[in-house]
CSV table of C-alpha atoms in Angstrom, one decimal:
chain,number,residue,atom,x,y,z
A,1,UNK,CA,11.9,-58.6,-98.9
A,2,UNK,CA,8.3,-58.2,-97.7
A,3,UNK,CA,6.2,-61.2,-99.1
A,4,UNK,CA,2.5,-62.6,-99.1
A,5,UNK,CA,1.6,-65.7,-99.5
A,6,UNK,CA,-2.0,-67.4,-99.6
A,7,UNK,CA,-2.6,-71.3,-99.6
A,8,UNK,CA,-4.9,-73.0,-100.6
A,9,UNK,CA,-4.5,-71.3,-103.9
A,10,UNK,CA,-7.8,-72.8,-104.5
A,11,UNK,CA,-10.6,-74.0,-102.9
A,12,UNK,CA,-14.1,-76.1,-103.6
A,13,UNK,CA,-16.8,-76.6,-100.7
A,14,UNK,CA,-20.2,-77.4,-100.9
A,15,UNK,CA,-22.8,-75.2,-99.7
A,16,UNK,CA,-22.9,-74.7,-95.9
A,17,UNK,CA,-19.5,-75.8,-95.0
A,18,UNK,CA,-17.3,-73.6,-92.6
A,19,UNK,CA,-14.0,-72.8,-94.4
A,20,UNK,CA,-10.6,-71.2,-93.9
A,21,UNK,CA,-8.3,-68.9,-95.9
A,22,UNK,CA,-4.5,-69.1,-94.9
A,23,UNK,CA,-2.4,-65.8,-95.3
A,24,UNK,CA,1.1,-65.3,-94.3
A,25,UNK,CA,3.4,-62.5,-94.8
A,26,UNK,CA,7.3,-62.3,-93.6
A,27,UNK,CA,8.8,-59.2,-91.1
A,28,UNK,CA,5.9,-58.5,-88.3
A,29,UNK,CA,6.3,-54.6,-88.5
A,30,UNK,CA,2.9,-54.2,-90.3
A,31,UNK,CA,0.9,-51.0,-90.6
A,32,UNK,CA,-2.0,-53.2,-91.1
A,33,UNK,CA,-3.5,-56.1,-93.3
A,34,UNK,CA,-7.0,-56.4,-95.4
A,35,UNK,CA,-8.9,-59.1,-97.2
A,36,UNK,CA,-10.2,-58.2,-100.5
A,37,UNK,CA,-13.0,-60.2,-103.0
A,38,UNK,CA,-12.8,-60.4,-106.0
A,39,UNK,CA,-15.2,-61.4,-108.7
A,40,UNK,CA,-14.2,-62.3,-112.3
A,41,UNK,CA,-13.7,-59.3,-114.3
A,42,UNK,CA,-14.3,-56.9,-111.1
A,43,UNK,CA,-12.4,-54.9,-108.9
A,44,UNK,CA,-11.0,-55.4,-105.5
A,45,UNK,CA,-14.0,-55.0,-102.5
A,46,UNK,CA,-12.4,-54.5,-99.3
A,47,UNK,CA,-13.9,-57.0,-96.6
A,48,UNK,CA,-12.1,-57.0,-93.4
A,49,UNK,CA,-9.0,-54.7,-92.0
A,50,UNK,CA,-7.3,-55.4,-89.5
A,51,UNK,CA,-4.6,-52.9,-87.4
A,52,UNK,CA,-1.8,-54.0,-86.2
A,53,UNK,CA,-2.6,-53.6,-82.6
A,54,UNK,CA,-5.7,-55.8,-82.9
A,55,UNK,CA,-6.2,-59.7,-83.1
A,56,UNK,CA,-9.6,-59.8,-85.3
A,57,UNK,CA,-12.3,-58.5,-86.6
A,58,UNK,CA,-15.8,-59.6,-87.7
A,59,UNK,CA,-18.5,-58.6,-90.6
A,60,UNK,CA,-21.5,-60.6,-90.7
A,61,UNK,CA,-20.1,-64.3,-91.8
A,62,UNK,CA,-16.7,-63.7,-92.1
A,63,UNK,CA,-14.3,-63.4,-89.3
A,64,UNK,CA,-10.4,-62.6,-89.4
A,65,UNK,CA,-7.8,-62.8,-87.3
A,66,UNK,CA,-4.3,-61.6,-86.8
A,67,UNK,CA,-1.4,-63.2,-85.4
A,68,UNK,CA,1.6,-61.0,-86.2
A,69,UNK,CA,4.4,-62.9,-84.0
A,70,UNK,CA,3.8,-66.1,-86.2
A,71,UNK,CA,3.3,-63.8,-89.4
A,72,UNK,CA,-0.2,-65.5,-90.5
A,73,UNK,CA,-4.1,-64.3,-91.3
A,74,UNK,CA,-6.9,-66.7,-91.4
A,75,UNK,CA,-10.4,-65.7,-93.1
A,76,UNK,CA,-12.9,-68.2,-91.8
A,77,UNK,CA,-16.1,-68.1,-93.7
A,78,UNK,CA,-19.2,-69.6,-92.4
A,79,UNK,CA,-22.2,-71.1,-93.5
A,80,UNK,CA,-20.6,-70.6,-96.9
A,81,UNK,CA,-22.7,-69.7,-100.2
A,82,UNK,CA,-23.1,-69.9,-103.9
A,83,UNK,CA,-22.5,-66.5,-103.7
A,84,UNK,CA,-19.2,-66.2,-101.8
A,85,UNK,CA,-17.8,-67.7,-104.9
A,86,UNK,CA,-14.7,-65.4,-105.7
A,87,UNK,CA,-11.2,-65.4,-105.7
A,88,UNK,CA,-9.9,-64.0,-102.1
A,89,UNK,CA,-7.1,-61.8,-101.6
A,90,UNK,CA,-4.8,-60.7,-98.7
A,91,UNK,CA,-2.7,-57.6,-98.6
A,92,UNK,CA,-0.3,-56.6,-95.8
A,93,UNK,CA,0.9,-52.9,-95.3
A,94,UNK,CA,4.1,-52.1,-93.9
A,95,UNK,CA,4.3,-48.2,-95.1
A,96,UNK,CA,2.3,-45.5,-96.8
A,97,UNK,CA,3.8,-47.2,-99.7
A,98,UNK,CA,4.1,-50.7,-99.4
A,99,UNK,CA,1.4,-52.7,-99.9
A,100,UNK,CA,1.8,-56.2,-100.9
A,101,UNK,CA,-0.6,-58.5,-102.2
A,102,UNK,CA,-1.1,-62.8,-102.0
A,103,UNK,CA,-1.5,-64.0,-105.4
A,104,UNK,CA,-5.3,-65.2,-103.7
A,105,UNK,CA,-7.5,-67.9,-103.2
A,106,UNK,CA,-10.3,-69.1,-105.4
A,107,UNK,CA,-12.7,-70.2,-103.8
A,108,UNK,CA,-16.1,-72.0,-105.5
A,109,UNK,CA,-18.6,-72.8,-103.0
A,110,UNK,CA,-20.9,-75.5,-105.0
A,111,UNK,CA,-24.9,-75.6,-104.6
B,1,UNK,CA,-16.9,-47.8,-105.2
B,2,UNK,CA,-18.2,-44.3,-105.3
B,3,UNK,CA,-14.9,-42.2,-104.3
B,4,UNK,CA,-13.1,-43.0,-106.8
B,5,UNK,CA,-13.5,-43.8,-110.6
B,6,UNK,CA,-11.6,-44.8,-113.2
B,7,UNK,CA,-11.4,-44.2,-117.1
B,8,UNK,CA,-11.8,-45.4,-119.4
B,9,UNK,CA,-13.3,-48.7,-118.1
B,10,UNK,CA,-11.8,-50.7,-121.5
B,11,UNK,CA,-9.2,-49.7,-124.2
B,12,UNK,CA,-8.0,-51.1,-127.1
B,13,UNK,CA,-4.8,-49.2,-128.7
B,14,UNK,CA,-2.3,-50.2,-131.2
B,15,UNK,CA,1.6,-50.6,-130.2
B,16,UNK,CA,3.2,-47.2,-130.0
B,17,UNK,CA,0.4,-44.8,-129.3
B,18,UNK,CA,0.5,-42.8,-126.1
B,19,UNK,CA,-2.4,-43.6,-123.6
B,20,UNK,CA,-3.7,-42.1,-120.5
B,21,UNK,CA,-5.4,-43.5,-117.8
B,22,UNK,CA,-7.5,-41.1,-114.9
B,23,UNK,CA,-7.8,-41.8,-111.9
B,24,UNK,CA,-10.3,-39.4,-110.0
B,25,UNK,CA,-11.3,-39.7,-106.5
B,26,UNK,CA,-13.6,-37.4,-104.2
B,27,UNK,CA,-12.3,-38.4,-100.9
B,28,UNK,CA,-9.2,-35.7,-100.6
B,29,UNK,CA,-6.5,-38.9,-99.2
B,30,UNK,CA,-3.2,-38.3,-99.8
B,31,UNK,CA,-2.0,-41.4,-101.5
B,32,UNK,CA,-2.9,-42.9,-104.8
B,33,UNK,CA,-1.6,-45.7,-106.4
B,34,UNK,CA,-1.5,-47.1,-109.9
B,35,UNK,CA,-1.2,-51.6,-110.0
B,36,UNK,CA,-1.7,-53.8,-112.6
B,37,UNK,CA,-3.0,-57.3,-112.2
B,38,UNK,CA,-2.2,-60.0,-114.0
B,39,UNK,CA,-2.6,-63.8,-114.1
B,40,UNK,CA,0.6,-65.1,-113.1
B,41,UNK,CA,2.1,-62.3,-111.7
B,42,UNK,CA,-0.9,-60.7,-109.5
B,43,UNK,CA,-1.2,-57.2,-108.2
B,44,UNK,CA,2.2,-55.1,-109.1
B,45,UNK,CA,2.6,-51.4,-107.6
B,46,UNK,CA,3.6,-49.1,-110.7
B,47,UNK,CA,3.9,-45.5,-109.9
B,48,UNK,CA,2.1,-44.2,-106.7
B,49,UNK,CA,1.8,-40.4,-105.7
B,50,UNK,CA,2.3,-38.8,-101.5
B,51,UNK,CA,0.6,-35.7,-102.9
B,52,UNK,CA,0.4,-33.2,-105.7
B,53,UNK,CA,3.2,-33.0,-108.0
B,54,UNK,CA,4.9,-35.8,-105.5
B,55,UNK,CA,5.4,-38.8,-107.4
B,56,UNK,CA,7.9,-42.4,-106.8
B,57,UNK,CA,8.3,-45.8,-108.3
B,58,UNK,CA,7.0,-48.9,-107.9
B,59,UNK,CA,7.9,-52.4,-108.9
B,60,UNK,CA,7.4,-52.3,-112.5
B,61,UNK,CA,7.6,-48.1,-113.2
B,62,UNK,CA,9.1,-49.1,-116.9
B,63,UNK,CA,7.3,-47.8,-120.0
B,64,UNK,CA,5.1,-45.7,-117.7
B,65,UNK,CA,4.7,-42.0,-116.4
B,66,UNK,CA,2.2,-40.5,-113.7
B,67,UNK,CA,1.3,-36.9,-112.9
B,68,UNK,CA,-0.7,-35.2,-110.1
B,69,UNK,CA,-1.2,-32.2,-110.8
B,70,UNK,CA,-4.5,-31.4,-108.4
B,71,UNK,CA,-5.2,-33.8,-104.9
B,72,UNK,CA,-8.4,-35.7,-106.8
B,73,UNK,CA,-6.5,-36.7,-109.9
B,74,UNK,CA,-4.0,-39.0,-110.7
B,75,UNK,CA,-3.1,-40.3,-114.6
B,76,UNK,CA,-1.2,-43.0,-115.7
B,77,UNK,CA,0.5,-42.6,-119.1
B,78,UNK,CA,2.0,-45.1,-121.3
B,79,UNK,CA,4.3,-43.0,-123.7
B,80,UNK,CA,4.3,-45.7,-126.3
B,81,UNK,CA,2.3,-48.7,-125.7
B,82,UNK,CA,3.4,-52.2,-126.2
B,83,UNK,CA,1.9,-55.8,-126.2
B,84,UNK,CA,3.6,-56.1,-122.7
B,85,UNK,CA,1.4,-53.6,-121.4
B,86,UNK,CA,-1.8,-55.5,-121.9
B,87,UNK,CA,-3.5,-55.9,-118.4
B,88,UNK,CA,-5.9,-54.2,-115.8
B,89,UNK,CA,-4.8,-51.4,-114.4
B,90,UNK,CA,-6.6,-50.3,-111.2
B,91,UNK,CA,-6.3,-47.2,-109.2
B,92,UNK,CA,-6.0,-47.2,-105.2
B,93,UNK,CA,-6.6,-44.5,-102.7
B,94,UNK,CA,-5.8,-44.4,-98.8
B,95,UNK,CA,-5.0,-41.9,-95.8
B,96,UNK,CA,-1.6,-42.1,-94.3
B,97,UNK,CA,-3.3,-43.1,-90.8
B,98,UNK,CA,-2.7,-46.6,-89.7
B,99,UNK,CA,-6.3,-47.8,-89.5
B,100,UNK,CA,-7.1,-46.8,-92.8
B,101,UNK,CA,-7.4,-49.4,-96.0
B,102,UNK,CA,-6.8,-49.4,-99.6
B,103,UNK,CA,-9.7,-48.6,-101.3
B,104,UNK,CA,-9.4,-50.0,-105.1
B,105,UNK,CA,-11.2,-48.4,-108.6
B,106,UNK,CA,-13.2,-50.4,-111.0
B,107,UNK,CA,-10.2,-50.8,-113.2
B,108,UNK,CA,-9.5,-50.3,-116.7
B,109,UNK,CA,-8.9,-53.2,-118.9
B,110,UNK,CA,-6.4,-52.0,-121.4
B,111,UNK,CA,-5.4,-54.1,-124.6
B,112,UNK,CA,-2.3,-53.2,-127.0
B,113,UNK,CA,-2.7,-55.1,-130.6
């Protein structure tokens, strides 16, 4: 059975740190894999995919990377802000269908 | 997000009532999907839809029906709602192509008293 798993399952910086989100997922045959945000009492906003054929890939302050032989995501965050505070979710695809989600980090990035 | 919207955005029924849920997109993908999300338990696939009038399971399916009847639209019923069925339900679209995401509705916070 296809599984996600995040850890930390939560997370408290102070402002500025550098920081890393673990993902992994079992069976390396994955369509793809995205990291989602999520604010309290919002929806899901897509912040990085990543193919299957590629290793990362970068927006702005957050980079993430791929490493599908050891079945594990990281999203680092940099220079981390008040305003990153949200709860961080990873979903891996392995069909049109199949979509699995981590139960996500929360992460509150203190002033 | 702008290509797709969900509604209602909250609901409050009693136990037994039918409800419906739409989920209406502008983007013509093939795929939609119904989750719900809730503490504990996360995001759970309930129904999704490969194209009009195609419809399968997901995870939790009990208690609930879909229907696509044109490519933009995709409802959720619950025939007869129950206390169990309290939760957020959001709507996904995507393209069947590789490099292409899930892109997730607002959501629709339903409660059952």
């Amino acid at each position: 059975k296809q599984e996600v798993t995040q850890i930390p399952a939560a997370l408290s910086v102070p402002e500025g740190e550098n920081l890393v989100l673990n993902c992994s997922f079992t069976d390396s045959a994955i369509y793809n894999l995205q990291w989602f945000r999520q604010d309290p009492g919002k929806g899901l906003t897509s912040l990085l995919l990543i193919q299957s054929s590629q290793r990362e890939q970068t927006s702005g302050r957050l980079n993430a990377s791929l490493d599908k032989s050891s079945g594990r995501s990281t999203l680092y965050i940099a220079a981390s802000q008040p305003g990153d505070s949200a709860t961080y979710l990873c979903a891996v695809r392995w069909g049109n269908n199949d979509m699995r989600f981590g139960a996500g980090t929360r992460l509150t990035v203190k002033p | 997000d702008a290509g797709i919207t969900q509604s209602p955005r909250h609901k409050v029924t009693e136990t037994g009532t039918p409800v419906t849920l739409r989920c209406h997109q502008t983007e013509n993908h093939r795929y939609m999907y119904w989750y719900r999300q809730d503490p504990g338990h996360g995001l759970r696939l309930i129904h999704y839809s490969y194209g009009v009038k195609d419809t399968d399971k997901g995870e939790v399916s009990d208690g609930y029906s879909v229907s696509r009847s044109k490519t933009e639209d995709f409802l959720l019923t619950l025939e007869s709602a129950t206390s169990s069925q309290t939760s957020v339900y959001f709507c996904a679209i995507s393209d069947d192509r590789a490099n292409y995401g899930y892109t997730f509705g607002s959501g629709t916070r339903l409660t059952v008293v």
